[in-house]
CSV table of C-alpha atoms in Angstrom, one decimal:
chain,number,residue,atom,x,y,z
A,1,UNK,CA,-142.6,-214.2,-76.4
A,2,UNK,CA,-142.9,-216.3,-72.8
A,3,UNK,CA,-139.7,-216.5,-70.9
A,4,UNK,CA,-139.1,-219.1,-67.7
A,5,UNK,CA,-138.1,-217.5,-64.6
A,6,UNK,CA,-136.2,-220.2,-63.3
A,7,UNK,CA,-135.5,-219.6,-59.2
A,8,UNK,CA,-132.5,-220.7,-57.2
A,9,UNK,CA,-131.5,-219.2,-54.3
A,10,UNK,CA,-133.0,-216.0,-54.9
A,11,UNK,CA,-136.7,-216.3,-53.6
A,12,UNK,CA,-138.1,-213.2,-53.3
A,13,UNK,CA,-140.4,-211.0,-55.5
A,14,UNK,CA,-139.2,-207.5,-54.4
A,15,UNK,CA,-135.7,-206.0,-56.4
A,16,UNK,CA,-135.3,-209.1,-58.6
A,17,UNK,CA,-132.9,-208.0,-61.4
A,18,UNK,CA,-133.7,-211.5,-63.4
A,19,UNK,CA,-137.8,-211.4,-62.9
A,20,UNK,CA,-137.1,-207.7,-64.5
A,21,UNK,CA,-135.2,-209.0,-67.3
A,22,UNK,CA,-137.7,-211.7,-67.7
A,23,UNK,CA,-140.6,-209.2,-68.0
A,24,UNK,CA,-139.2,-207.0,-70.1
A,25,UNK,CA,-138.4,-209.9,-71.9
A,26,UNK,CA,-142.2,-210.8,-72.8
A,27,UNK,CA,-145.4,-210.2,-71.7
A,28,UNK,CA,-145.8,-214.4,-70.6
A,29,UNK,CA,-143.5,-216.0,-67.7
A,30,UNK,CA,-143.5,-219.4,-65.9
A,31,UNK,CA,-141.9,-219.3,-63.0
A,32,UNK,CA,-140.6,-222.1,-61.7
A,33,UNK,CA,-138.2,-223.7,-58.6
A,34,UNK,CA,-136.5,-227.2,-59.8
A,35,UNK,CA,-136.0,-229.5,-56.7
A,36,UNK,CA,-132.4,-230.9,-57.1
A,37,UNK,CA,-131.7,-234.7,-55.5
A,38,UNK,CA,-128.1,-233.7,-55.1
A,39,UNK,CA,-129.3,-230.9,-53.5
A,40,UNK,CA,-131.2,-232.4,-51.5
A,41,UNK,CA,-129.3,-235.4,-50.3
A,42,UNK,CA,-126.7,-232.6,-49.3
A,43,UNK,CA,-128.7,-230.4,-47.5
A,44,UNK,CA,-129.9,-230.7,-43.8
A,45,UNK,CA,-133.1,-230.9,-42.5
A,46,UNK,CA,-133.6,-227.7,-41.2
A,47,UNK,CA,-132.2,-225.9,-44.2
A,48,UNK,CA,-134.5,-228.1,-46.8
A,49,UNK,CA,-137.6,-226.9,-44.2
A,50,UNK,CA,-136.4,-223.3,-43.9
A,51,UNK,CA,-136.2,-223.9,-47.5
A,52,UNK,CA,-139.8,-225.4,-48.1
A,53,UNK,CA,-141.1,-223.1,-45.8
A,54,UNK,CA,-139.6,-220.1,-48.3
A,55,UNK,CA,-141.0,-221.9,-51.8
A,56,UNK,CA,-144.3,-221.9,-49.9
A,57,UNK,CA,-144.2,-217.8,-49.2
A,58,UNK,CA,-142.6,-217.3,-52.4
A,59,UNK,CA,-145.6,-218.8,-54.1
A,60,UNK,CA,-148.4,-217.3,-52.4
A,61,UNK,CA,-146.7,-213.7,-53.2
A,62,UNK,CA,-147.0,-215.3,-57.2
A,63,UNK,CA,-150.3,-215.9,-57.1
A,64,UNK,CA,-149.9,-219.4,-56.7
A,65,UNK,CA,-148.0,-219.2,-60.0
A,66,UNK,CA,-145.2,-220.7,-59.2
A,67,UNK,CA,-144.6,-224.7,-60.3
A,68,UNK,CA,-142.3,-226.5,-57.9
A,69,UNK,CA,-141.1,-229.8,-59.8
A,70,UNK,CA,-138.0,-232.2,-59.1
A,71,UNK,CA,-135.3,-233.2,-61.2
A,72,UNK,CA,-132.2,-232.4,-62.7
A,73,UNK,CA,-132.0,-228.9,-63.7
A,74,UNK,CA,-130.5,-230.2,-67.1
A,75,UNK,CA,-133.2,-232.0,-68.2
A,76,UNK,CA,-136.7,-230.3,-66.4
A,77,UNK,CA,-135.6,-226.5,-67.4
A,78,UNK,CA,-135.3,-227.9,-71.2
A,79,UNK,CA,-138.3,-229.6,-70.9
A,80,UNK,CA,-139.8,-226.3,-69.1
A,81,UNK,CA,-138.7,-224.1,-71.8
A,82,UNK,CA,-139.7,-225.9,-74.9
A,83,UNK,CA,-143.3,-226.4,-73.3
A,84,UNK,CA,-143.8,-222.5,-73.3
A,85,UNK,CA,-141.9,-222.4,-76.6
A,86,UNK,CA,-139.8,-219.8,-74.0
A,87,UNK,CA,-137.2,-217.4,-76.2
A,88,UNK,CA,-135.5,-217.6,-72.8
A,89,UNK,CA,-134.5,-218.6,-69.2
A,90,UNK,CA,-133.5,-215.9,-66.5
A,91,UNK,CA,-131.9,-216.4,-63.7
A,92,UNK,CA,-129.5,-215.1,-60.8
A,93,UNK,CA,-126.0,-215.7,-61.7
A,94,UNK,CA,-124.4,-218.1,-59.4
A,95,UNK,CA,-120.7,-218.4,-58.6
A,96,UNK,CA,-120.3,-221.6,-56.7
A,97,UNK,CA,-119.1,-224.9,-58.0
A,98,UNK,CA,-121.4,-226.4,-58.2
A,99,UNK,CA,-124.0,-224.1,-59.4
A,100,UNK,CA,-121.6,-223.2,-62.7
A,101,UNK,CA,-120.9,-227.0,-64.0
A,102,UNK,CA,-125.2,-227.1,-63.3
A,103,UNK,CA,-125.5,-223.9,-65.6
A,104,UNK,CA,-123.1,-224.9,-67.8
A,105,UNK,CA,-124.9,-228.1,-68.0
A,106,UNK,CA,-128.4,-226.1,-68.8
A,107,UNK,CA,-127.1,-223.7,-71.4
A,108,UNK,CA,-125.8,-226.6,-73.3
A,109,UNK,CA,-129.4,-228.8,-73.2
A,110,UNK,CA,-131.2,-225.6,-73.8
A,111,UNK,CA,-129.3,-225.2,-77.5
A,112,UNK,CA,-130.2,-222.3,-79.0
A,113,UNK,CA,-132.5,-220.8,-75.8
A,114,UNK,CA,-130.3,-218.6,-73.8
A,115,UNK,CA,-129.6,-219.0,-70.2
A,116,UNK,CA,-129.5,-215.0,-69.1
A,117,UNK,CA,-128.1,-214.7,-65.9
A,118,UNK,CA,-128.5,-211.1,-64.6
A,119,UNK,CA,-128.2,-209.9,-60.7
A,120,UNK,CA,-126.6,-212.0,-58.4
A,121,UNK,CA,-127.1,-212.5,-54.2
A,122,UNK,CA,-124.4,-210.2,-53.7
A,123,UNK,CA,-123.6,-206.9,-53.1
A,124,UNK,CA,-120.8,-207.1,-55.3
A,125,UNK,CA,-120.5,-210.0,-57.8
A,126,UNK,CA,-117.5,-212.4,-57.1
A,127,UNK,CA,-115.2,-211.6,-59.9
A,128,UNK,CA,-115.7,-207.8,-60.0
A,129,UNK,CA,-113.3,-206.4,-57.2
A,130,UNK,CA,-109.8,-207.0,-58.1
A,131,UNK,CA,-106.2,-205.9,-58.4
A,132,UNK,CA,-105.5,-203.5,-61.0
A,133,UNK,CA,-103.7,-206.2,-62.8
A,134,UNK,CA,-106.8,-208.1,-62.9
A,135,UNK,CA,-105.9,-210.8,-60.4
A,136,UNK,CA,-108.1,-211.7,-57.2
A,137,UNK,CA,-107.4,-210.3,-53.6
A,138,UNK,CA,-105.6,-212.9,-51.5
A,139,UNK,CA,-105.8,-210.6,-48.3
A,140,UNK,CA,-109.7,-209.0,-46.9
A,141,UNK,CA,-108.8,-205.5,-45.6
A,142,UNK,CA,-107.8,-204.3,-49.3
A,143,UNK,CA,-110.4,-206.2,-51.0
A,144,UNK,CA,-112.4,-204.1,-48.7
A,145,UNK,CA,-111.3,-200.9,-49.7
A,146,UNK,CA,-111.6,-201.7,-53.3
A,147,UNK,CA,-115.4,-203.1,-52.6
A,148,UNK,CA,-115.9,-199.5,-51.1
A,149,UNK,CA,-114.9,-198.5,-53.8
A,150,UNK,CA,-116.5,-200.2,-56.3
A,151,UNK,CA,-119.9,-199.5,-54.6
A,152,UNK,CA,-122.9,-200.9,-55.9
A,153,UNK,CA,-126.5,-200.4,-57.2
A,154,UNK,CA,-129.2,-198.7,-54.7
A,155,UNK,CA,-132.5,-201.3,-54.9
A,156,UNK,CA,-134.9,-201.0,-56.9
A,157,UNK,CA,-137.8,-198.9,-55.0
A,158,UNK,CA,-140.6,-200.4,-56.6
A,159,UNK,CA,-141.7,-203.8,-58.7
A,160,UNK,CA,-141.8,-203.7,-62.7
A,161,UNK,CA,-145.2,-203.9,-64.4
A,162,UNK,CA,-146.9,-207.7,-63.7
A,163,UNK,CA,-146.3,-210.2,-66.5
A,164,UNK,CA,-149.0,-212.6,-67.5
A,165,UNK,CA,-148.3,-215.3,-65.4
A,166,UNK,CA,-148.2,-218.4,-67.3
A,167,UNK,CA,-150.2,-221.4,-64.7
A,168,UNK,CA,-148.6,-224.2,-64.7
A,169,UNK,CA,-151.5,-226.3,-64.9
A,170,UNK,CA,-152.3,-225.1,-68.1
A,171,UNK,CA,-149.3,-227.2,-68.9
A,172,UNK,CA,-150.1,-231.0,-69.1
A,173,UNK,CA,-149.6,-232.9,-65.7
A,174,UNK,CA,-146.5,-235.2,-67.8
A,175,UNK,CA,-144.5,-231.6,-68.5
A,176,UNK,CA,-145.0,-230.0,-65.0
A,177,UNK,CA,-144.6,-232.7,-63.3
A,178,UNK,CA,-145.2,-230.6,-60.2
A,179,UNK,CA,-144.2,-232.0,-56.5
A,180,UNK,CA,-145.6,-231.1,-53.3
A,181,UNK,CA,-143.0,-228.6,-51.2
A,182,UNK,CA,-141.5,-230.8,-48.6
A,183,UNK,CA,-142.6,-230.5,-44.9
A,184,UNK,CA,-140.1,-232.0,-42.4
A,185,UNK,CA,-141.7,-230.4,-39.2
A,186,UNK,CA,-141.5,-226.9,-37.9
A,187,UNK,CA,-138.3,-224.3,-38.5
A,188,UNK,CA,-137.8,-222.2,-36.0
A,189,UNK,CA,-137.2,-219.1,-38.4
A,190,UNK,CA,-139.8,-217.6,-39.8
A,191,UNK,CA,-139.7,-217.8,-43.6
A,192,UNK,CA,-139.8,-215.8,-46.6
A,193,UNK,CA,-139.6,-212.4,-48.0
A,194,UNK,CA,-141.8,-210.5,-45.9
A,195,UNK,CA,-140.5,-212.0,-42.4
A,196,UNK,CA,-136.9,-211.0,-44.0
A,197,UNK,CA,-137.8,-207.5,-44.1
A,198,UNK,CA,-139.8,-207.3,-40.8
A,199,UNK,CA,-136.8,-209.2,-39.2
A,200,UNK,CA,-134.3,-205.9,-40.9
A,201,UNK,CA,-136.3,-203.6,-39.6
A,202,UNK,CA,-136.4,-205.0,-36.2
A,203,UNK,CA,-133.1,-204.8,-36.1
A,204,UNK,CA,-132.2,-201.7,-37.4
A,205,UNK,CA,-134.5,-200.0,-34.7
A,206,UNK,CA,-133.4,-202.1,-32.0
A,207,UNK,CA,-129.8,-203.7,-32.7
A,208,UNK,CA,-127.7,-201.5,-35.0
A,209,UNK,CA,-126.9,-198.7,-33.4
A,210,UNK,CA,-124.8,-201.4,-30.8
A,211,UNK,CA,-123.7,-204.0,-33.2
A,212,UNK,CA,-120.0,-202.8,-32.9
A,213,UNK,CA,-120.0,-203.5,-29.5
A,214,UNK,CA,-122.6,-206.1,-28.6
A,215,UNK,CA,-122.1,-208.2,-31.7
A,216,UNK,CA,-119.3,-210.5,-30.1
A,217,UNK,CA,-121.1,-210.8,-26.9
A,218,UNK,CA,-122.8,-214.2,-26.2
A,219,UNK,CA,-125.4,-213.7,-23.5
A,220,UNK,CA,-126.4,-210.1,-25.4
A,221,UNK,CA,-127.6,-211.6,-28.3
A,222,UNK,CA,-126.3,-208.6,-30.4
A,223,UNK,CA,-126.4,-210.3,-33.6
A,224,UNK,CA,-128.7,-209.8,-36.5
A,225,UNK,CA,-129.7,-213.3,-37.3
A,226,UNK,CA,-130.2,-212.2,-40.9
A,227,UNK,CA,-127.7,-215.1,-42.3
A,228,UNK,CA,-130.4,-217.4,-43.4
A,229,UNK,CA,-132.4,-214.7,-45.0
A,230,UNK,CA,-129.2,-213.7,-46.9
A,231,UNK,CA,-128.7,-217.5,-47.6
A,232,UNK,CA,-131.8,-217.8,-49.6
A,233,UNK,CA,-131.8,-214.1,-50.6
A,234,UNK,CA,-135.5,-213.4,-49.5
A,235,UNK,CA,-133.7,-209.9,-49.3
A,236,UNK,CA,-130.9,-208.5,-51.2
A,237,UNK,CA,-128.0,-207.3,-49.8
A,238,UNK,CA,-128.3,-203.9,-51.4
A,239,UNK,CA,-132.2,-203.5,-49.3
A,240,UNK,CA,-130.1,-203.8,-46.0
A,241,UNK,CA,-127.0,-202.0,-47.3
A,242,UNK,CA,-129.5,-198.6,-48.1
A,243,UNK,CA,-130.3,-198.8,-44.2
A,244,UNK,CA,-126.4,-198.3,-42.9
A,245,UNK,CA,-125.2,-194.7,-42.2
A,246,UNK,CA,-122.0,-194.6,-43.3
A,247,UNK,CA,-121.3,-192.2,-40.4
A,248,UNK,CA,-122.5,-195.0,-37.3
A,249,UNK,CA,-120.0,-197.3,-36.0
A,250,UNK,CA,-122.6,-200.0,-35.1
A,251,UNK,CA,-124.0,-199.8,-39.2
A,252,UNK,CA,-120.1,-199.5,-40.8
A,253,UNK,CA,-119.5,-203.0,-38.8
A,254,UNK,CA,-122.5,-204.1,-40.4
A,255,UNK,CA,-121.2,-203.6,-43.5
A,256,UNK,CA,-117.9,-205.0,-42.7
A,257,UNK,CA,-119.6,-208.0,-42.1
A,258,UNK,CA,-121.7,-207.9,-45.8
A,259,UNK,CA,-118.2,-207.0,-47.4
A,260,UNK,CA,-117.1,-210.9,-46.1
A,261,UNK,CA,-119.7,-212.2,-47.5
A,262,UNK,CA,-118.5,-211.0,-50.7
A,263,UNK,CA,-114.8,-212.0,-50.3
A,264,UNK,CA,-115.3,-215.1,-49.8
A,265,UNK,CA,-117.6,-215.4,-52.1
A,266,UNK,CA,-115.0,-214.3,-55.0
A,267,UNK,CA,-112.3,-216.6,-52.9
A,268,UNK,CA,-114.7,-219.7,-54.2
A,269,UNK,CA,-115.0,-217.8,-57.4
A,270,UNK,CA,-111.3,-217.8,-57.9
A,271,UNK,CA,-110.1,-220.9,-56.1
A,272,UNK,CA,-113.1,-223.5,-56.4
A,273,UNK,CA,-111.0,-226.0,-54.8
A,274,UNK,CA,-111.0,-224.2,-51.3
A,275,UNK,CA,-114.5,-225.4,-50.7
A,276,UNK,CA,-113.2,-228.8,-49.5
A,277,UNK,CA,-109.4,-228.6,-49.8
A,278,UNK,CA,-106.8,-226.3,-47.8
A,279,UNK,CA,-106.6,-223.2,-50.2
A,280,UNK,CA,-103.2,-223.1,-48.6
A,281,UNK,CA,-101.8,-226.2,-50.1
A,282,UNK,CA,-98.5,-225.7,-47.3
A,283,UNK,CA,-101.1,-227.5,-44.6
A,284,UNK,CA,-101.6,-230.8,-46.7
A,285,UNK,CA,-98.9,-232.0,-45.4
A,286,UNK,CA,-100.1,-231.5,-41.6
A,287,UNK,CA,-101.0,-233.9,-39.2
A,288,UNK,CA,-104.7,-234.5,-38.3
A,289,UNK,CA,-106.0,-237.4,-36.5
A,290,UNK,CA,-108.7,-240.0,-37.7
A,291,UNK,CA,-108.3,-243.2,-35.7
A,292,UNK,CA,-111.3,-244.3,-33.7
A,293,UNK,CA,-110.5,-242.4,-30.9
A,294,UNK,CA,-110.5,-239.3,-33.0
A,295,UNK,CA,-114.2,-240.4,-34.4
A,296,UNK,CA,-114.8,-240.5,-30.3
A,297,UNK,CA,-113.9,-237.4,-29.7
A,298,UNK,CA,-115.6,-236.1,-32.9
A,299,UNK,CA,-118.6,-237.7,-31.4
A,300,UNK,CA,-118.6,-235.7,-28.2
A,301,UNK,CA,-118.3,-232.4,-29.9
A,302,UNK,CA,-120.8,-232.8,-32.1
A,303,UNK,CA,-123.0,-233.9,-28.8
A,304,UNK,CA,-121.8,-230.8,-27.0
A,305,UNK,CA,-120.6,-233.3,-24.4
A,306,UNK,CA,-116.9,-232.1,-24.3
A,307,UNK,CA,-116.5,-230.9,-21.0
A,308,UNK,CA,-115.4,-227.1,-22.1
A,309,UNK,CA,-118.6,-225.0,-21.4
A,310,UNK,CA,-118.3,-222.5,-24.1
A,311,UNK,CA,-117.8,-225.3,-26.7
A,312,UNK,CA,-120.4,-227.6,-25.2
A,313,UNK,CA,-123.1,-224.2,-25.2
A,314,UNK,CA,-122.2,-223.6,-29.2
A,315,UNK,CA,-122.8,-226.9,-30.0
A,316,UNK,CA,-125.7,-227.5,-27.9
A,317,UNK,CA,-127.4,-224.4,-29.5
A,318,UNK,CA,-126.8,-225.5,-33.2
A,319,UNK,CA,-128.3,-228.8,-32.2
A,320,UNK,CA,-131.3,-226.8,-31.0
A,321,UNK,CA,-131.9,-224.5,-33.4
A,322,UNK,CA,-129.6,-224.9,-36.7
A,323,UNK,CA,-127.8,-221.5,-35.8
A,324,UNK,CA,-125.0,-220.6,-33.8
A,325,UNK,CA,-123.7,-217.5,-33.2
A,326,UNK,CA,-120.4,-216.3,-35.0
A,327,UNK,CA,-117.9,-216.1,-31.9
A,328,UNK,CA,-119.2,-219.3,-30.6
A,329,UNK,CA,-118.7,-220.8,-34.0
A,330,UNK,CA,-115.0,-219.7,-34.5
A,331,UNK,CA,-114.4,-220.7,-30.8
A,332,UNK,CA,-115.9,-224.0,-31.4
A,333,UNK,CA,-114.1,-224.7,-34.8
A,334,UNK,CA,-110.4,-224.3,-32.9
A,335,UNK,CA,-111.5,-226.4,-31.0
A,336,UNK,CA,-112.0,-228.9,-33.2
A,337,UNK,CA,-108.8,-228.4,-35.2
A,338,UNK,CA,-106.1,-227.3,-32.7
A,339,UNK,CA,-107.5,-229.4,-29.5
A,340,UNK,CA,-108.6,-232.6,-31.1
A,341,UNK,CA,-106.4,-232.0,-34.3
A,342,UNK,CA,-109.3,-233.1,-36.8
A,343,UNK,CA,-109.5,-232.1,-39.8
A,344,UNK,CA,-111.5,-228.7,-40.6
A,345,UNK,CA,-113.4,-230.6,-43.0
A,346,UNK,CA,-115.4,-233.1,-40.5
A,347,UNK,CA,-116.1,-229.8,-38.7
A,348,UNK,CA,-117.5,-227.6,-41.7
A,349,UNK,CA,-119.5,-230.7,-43.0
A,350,UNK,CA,-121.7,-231.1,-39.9
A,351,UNK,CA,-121.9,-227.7,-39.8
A,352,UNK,CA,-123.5,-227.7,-43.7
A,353,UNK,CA,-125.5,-230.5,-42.6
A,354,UNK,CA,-127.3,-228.9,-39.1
A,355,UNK,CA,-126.7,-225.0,-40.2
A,356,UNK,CA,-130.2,-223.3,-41.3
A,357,UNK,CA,-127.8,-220.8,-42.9
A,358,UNK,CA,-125.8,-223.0,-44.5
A,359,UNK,CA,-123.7,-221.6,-47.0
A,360,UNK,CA,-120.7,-222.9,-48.9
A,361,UNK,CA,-118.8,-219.9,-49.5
A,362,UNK,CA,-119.4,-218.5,-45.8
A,363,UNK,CA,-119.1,-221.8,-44.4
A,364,UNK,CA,-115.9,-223.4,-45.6
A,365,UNK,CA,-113.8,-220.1,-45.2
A,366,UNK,CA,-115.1,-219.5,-42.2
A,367,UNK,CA,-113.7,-222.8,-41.2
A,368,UNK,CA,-110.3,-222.3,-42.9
A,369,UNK,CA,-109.6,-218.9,-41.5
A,370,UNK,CA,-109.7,-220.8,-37.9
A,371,UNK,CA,-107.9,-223.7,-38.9
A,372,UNK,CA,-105.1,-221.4,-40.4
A,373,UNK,CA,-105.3,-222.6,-44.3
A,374,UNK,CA,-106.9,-220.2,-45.9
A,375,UNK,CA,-106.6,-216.0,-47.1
A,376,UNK,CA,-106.0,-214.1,-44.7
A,377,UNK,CA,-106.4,-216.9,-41.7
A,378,UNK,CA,-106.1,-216.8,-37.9
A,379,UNK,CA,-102.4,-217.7,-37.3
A,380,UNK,CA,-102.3,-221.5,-37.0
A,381,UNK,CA,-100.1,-220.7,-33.8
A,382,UNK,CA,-103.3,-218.6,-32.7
A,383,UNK,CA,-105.6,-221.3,-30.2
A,384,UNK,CA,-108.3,-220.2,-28.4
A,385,UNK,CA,-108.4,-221.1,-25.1
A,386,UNK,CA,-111.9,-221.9,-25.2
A,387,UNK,CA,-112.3,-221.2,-20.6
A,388,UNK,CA,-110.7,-217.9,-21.6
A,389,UNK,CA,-112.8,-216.9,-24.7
A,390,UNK,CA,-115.9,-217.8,-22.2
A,391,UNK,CA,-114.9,-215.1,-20.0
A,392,UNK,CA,-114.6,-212.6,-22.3
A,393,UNK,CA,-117.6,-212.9,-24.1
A,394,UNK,CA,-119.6,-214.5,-21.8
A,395,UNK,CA,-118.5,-212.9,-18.9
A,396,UNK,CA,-122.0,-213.3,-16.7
A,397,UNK,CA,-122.1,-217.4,-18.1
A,398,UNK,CA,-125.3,-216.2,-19.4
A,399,UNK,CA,-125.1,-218.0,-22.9
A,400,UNK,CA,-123.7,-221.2,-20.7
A,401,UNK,CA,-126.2,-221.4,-18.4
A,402,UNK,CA,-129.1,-221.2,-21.4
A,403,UNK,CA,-127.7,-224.3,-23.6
A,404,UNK,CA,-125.7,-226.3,-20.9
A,405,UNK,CA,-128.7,-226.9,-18.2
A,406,UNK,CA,-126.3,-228.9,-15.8
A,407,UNK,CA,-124.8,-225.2,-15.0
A,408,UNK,CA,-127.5,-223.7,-15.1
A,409,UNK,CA,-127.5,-223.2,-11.5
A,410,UNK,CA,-123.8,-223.2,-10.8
A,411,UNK,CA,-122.0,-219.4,-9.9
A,412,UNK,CA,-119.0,-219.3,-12.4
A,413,UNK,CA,-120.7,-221.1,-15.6
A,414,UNK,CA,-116.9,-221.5,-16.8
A,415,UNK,CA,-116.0,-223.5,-13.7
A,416,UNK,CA,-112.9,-221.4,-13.4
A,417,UNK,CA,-113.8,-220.7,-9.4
A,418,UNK,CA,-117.0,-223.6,-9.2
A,419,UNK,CA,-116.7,-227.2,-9.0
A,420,UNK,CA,-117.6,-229.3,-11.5
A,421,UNK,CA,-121.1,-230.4,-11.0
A,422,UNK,CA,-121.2,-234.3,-11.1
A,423,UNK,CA,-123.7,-234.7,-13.8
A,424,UNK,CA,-121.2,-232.4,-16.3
A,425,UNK,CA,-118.6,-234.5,-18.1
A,426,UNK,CA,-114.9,-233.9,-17.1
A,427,UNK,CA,-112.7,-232.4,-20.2
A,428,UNK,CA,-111.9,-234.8,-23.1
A,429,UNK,CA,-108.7,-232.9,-23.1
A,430,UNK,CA,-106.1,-230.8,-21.5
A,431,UNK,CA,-105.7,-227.8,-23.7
A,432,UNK,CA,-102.6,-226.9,-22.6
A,433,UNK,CA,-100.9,-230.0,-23.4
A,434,UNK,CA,-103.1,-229.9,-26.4
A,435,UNK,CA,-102.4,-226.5,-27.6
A,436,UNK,CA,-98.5,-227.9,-27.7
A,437,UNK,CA,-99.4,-230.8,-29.4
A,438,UNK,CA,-101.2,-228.0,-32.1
A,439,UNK,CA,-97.9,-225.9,-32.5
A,440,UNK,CA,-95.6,-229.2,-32.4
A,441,UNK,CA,-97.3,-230.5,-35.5
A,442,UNK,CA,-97.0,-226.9,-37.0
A,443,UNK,CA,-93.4,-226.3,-36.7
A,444,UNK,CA,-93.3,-230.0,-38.2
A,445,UNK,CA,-94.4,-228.2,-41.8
A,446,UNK,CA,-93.3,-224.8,-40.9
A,447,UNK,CA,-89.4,-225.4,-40.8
């Protein structure tokens, strides 16, 4: 009785709920990894690289057994599955858009061959935590209590018994079809399973213990860096969660920070819309700008040529290396959306197309919550004052003087008490006559 293991966004070998079902569902699987076009053409660079890089660790930890083809899921898994006469196809359950009209899509070309979805890349599945009346959680702090609550499964300690791993080759070349993983140059994250759980660990004996206090800070570089691991699940949630002492401050803000993950997860879940429209349907009616001069100044933020050193240091370092970190990315976002009054959605696309970690759920609320439009959001009336937010989280201009080399040399990286060095752009802006432009157009909708 063969079964395909089809893989998504779940490449790893270790605590694999579906490769368990797919074992005990026959002694024979075929794993495979279908390369979606639309996927592709929506995907970055470095995330299709961090990607290939994955597929390529993923398949050495098969055996080699692992057949990488290209298509549309609808037609190669099909093909796939009648080829093995397969009596099913497992996979982990996925809860955006996009991936349920693509399921959807599957089950109803596969007929009578069940698509089982079991496991998901969460720690709780979008849909699970809700009201006791069965409707979703608008708000985060009691969706987080109710997560808590909830709980979920410990990981699996070890791997179930080896299948027979059906080769692909012993399938004819036409119904493979296999495809040489992309290579788009180097990624500067290492890949894979193994590297996800030697990264953990490095951070659990080094970083935990002060991730309450150093997350936040810039120059510290307090963060885990585990968001592009958790993006292509090369480790469950659940392996990191059974590492957090619920008793440690540094571990329960960890966990805060999983718990996020999960809400706005389940906000997609529940409002599919919200990935590219306000989930706040009161801020349609707000005024954003998108004359040429707004493309201009879109232009110079994306450069990191704004003339505000904190914004001009986060964009500079997602340019560099497809991550930013979190402050720097809410910090940068207001500034795109109450400075330049842009809309959030030129903002979150770039960062979908240069983000490694580049993830829809994570991404898009991230993005609303500073633009005001989402659950729970930042106050519109709330703007960073991005010379301000330098100083408190980059109080030593450390993080400034790495990814903004024209200060690198200069004694107050925020230029607060240093003159501008000549070879630094002046502001594109004035925030405070900006920030009052911000809170003019908001009282326009708000009364």
């Amino acid at each position: 009785m063969p079964a395909l293991l089809w893989y998504r966004r779940d490449l790893r070998v270790d605590d694999l709920p579906a490769l368990s079902a797919a074992v005990a569902d026959g002694p024979e699987v075929l794993c495979c990894f279908v390369l979606d076009p639309r996927l592709e053409a929506s995907s970055g660079q470095r995330r299709l690289q961090f990607l290939g890089d994955c597929l390529r660790h993923l398949r050495d930890d098969l055996g080699g057994r692992l057949l990488i083809t290209r298509g549309l899921p609808q037609q190669r898994i099909p093909q796939l599955a009648a080829a093995i006469s397969a009596t099913a196809v497992h996979v982990s359950e996925d809860f955006a858009p996009f991936g349920r009209r693509r399921d959807e899509q599957v089950q109803a070309a596969l007929g009578e061959i069940p698509l089982v979805a079991t496991g998901s890349p969460y720690l709780v599945s979008p849909g699970r935590v809700v009201k006791d009346d069965g409707s979703p959680y608008r708000v985060f702090t009691p969706f987080f209590r109710r997560w808590r609550e909830h709980g979920w499964r410990r990981p699996a300690l070890s791997r179930p018994e080896p299948p027979h791993w059906i080769d692909s080759t012993e399938l004819s070349s036409k119904t493979a079809q296999p495809v040489e993983i992309p290579d788009l140059g180097h990624a500067d994250l290492p890949a894979g399973e193994v590297a996800a759980r030697d990264h953990w660990k490095a951070f659990v004996a080094n970083g935990l213990d002060r991730y309450h206090q150093d997350r936040d800070l810039l120059g510290r570089d307090g963060a885990s860096r585990m968001s592009a691991y958790l993006k292509f699940c090369n480790i469950h949630p659940r392996s990191m969660a059974a590492d957090l002492d619920p008793h440690s401050p540094g571990a329960t803000a960890y966990l805060r920070q999983l718990a996020f993950r999960d809400f706005y997860a389940a906000v997609l879940r529940h409002w599919p819309r919200s990935a590219w429209q306000n989930w706040n349907n009161e801020f349609d009616s707000i005024q954003t700008d998108s004359d040429a001069q707004a493309q201009r100044l879109f232009e110079r933020w994306k450069a990191g040529t704004t003339g505000f050193p904190l914004v001009d240091a986060g964009m500079r370092e997602l340019l560099a290396t497809g991550f930013m970190h979190n402050r720097a990315r809410m910090i940068v976002a207001s500034f795109l959306v109450k400075d330049l009054h842009l809309p959030w959605q030129w903002g979150a696309r770039w960062f979908l197309d240069q983000l490694i970690d580049g993830d829809l759920a994570n991404n898009q609320h991230g993005w609303q919550w500073c633009a005001g439009t989402g659950t729970d959001a930042s106050p519109y009336f709330r703007v960073f004052n991005p010379t301000l937010q330098g100083r408190k989280f980059d109080p030593d201009g450390a993080y400034v003087r790495r990814w903004v080399p024209e200060l690198a040399d200069v004694t107050d990286a925020h230029l607060v008490r240093q003159a501008r060095p000549p070879d630094y752009p002046e502001p594109i802006v004035d925030h405070g006559r900006e920030r009052a432009e911000a809170l003019r157009r908001y009282q326009r909708i708000s009364t």
